[in-house]
PDB file of C-alpha atoms in Angstrom:
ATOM      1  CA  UNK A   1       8.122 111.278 -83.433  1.00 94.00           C
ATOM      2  CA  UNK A   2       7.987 112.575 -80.047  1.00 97.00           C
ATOM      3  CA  UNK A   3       5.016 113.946 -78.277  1.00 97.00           C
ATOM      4  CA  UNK A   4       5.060 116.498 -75.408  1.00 97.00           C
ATOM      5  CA  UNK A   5       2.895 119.292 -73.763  1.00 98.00           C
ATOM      6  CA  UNK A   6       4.551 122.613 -73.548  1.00 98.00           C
ATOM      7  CA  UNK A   7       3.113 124.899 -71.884  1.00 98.00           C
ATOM      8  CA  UNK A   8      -0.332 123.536 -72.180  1.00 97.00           C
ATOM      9  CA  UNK A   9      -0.084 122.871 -76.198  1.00 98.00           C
ATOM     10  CA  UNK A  10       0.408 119.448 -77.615  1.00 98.00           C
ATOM     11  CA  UNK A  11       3.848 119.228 -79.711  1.00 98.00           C
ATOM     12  CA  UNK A  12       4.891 116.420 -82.126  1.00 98.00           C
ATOM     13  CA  UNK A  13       8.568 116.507 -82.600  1.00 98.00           C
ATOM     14  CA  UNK A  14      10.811 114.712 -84.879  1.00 97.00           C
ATOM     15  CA  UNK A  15      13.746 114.189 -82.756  1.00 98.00           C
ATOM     16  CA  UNK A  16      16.487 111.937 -81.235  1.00 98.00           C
ATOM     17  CA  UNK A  17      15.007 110.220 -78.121  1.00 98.00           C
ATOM     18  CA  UNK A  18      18.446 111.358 -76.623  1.00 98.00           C
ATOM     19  CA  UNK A  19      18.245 114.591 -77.312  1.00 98.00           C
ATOM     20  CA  UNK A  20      18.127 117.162 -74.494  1.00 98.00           C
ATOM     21  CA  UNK A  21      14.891 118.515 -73.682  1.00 98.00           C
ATOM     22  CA  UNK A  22      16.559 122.215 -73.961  1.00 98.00           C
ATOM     23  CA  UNK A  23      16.695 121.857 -77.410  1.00 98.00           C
ATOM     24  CA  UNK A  24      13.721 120.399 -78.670  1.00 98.00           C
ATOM     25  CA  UNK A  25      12.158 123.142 -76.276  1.00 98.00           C
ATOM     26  CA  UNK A  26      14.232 126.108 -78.362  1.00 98.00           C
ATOM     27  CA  UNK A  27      15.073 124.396 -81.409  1.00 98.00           C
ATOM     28  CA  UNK A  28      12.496 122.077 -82.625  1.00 98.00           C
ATOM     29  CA  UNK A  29       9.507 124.276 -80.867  1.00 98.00           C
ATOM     30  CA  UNK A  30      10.760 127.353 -81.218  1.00 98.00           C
ATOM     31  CA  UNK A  31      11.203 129.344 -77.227  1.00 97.00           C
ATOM     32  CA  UNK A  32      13.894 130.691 -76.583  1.00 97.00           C
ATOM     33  CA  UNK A  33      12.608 132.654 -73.319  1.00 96.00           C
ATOM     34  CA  UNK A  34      14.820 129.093 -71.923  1.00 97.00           C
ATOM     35  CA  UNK A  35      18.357 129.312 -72.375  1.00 97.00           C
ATOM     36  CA  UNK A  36      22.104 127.223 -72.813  1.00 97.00           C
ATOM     37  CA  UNK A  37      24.477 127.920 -69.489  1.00 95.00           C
ATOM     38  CA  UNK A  38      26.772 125.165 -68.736  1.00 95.00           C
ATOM     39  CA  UNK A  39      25.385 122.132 -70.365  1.00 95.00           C
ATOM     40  CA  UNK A  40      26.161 120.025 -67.481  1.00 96.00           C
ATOM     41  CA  UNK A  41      22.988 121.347 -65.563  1.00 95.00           C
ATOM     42  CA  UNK A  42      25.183 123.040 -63.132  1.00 95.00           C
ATOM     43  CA  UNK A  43      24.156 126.757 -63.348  1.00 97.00           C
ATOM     44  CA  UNK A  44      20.560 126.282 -64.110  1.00 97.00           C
ATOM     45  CA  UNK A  45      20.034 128.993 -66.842  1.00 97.00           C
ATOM     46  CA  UNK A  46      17.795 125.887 -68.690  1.00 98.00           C
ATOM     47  CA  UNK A  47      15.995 125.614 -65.689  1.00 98.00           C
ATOM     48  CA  UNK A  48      11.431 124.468 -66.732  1.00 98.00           C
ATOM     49  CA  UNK A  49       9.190 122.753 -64.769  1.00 98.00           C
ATOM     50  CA  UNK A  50       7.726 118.681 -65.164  1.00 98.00           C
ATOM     51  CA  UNK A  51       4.573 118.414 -63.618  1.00 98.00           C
ATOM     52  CA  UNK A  52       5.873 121.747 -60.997  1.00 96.00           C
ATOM     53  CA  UNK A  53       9.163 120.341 -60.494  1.00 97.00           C
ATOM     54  CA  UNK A  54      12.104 122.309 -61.866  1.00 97.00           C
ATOM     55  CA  UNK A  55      14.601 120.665 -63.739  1.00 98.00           C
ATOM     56  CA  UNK A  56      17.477 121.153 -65.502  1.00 98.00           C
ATOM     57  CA  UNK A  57      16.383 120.774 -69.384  1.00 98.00           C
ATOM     58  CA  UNK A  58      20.281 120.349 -70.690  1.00 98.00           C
ATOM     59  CA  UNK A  59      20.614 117.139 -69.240  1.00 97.00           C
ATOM     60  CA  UNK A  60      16.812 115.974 -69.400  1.00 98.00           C
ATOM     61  CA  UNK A  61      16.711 113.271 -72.398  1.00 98.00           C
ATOM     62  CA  UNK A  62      13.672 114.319 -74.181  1.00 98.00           C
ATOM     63  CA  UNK A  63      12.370 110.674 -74.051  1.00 97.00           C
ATOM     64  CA  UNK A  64      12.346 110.996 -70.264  1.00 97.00           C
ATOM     65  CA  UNK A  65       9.978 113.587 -70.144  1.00 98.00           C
ATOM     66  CA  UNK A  66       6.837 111.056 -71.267  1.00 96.00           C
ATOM     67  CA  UNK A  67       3.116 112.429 -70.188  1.00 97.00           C
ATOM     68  CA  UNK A  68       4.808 114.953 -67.842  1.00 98.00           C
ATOM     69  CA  UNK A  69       3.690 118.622 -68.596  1.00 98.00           C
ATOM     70  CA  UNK A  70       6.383 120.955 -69.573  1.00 98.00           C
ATOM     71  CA  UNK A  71       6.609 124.414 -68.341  1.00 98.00           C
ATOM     72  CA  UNK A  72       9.249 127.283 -70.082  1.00 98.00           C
ATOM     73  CA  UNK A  73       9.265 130.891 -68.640  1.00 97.00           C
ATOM     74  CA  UNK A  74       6.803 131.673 -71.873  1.00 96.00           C
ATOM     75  CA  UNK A  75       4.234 129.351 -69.744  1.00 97.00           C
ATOM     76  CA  UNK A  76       4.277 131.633 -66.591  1.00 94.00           C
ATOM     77  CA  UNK A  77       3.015 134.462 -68.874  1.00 90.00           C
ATOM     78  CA  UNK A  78       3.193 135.870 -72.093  1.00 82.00           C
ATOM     79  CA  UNK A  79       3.057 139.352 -70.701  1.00 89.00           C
ATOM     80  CA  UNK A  80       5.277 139.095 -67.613  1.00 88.00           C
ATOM     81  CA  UNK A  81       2.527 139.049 -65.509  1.00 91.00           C
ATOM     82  CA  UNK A  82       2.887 135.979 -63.661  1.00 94.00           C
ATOM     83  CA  UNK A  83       3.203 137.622 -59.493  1.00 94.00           C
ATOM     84  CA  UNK A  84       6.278 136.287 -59.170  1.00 95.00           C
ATOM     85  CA  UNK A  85       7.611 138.246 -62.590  1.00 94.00           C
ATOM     86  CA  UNK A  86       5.891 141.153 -61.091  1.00 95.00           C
ATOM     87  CA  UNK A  87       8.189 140.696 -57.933  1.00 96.00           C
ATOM     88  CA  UNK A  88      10.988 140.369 -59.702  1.00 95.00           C
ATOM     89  CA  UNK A  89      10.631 143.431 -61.938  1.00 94.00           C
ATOM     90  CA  UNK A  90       9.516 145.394 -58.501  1.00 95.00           C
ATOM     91  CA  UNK A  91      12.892 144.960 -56.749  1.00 95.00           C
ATOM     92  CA  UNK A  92      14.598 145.091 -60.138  1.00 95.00           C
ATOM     93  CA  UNK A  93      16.204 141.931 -60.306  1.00 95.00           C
ATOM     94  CA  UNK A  94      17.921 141.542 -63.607  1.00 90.00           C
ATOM     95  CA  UNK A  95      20.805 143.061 -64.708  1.00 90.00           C
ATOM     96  CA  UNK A  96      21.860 141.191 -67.776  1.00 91.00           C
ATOM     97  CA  UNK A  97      18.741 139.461 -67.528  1.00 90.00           C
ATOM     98  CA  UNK A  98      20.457 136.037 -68.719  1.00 94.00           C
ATOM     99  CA  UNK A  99      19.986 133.444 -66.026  1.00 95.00           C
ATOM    100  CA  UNK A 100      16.957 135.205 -65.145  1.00 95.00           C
ATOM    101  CA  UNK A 101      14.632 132.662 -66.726  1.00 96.00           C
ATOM    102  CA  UNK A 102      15.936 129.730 -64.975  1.00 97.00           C
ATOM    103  CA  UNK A 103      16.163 131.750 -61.445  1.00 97.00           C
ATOM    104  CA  UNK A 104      12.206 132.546 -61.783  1.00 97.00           C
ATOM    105  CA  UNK A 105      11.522 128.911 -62.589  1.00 98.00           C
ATOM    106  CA  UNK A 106      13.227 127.591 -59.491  1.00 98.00           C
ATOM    107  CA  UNK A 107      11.794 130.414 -57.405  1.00 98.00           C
ATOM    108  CA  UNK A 108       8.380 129.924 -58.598  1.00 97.00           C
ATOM    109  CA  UNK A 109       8.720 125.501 -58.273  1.00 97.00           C
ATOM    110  CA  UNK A 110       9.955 126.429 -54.753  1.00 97.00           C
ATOM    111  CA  UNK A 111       6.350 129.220 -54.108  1.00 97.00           C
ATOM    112  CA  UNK A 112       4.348 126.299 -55.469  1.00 95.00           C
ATOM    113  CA  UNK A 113       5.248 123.814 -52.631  1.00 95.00           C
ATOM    114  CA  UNK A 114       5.915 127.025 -50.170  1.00 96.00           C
ATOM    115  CA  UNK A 115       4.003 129.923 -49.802  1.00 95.00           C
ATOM    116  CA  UNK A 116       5.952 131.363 -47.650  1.00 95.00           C
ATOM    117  CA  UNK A 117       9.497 130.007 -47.175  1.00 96.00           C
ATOM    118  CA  UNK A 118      12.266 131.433 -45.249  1.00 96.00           C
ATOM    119  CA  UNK A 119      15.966 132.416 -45.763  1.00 95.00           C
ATOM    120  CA  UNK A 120      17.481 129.186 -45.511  1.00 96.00           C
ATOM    121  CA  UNK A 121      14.695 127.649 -47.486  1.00 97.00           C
ATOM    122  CA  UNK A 122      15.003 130.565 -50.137  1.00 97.00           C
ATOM    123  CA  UNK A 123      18.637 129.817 -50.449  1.00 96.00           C
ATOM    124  CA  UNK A 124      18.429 126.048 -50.123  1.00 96.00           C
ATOM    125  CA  UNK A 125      15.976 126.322 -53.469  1.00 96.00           C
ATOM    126  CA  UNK A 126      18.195 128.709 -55.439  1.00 97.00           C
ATOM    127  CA  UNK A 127      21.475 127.228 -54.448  1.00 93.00           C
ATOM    128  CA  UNK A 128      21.716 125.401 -58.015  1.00 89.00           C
ATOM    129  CA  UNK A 129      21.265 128.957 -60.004  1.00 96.00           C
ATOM    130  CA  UNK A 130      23.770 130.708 -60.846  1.00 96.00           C
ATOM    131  CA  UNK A 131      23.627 134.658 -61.229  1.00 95.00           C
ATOM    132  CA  UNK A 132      26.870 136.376 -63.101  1.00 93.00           C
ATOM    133  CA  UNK A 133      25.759 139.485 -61.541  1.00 94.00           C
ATOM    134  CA  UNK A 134      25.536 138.795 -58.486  1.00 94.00           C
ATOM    135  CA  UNK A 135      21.637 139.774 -57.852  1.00 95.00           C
ATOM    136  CA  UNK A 136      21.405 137.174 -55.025  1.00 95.00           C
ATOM    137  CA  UNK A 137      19.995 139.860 -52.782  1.00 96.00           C
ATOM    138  CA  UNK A 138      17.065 141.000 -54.686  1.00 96.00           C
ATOM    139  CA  UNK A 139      16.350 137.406 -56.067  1.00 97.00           C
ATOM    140  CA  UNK A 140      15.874 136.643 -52.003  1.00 96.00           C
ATOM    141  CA  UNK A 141      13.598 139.811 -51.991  1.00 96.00           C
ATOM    142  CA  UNK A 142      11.521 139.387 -54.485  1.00 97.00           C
ATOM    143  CA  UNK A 143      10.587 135.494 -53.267  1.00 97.00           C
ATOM    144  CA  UNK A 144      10.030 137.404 -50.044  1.00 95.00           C
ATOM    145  CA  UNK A 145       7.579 140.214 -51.224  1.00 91.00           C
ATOM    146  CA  UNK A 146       6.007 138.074 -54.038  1.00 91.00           C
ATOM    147  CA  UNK A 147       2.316 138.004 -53.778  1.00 84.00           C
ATOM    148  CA  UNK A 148      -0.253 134.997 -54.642  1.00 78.00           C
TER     149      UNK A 148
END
């Protein structure tokens, strides 16, 4: 047995000590608001938050995550309220919507060290998401325009 905080609720999972952190978050918890890319935490669709860092939960070994606190997109807000979501609906970010969970959670790790970063910081942040679409531009503007 494993125990982890998700999203502020005590888990006790019966699980490989190997097994990625991606799926004990969607499989053995049960969100799926975090989701598979590459599997070789390249394009950082699984991208949640230790203690405010992002990470890439594919390759994160669940026993590595210890006392650490867990954050998924479901943790931001139930409702989509979170400013940053609010942002990101506001300049109408998504298009298929699929990475889009990963991109907020490395947007909003980067706002919680940096209120108010610039372009090259913006990009330097992001550089590990990757967006099918091609909504690079309005990611960039919603970090902008996001309010605290």
């Amino acid at each position: 047995m494993i125990s982890l905080t998700v999203n502020g609720k005590q888990y006790d999972v019966d699980v490989s000590p190997d097994t990625p952190l991606l799926w004990v978050i969607r499989d053995a918890i049960g969100l799926t608001g975090t989701k598979f890319g590459c599997g070789l935490q390249q394009c950082g669709a699984c991208t949640v938050h230790l203690d405010g860092v992002a990470v890439r939960s594919c390759g994160t070994p669940v026993s590595s995550v210890g006392t650490k606190k867990v954050t998924t997109i479901e943790g931001l807000s139930p409702s989509s309220s979170h400013s940053l979501q609010v942002a990101w609906i506001a300049e109408q970010v998504p298009q298929c919507g699929y990475c889009q969970p990963g991109q907020v959670m490395s947007a909003c790790a980067l706002l919680g060290k940096n209120k108010s970063p610039t372009d090259e910081q913006i990009d330097a942040a992001m550089a590990g998401n990757i967006c099918r679409c091609g909504t690079y531009p309005r990611i960039e503007e919603a970090i902008l325009n996001w309010r605290d």
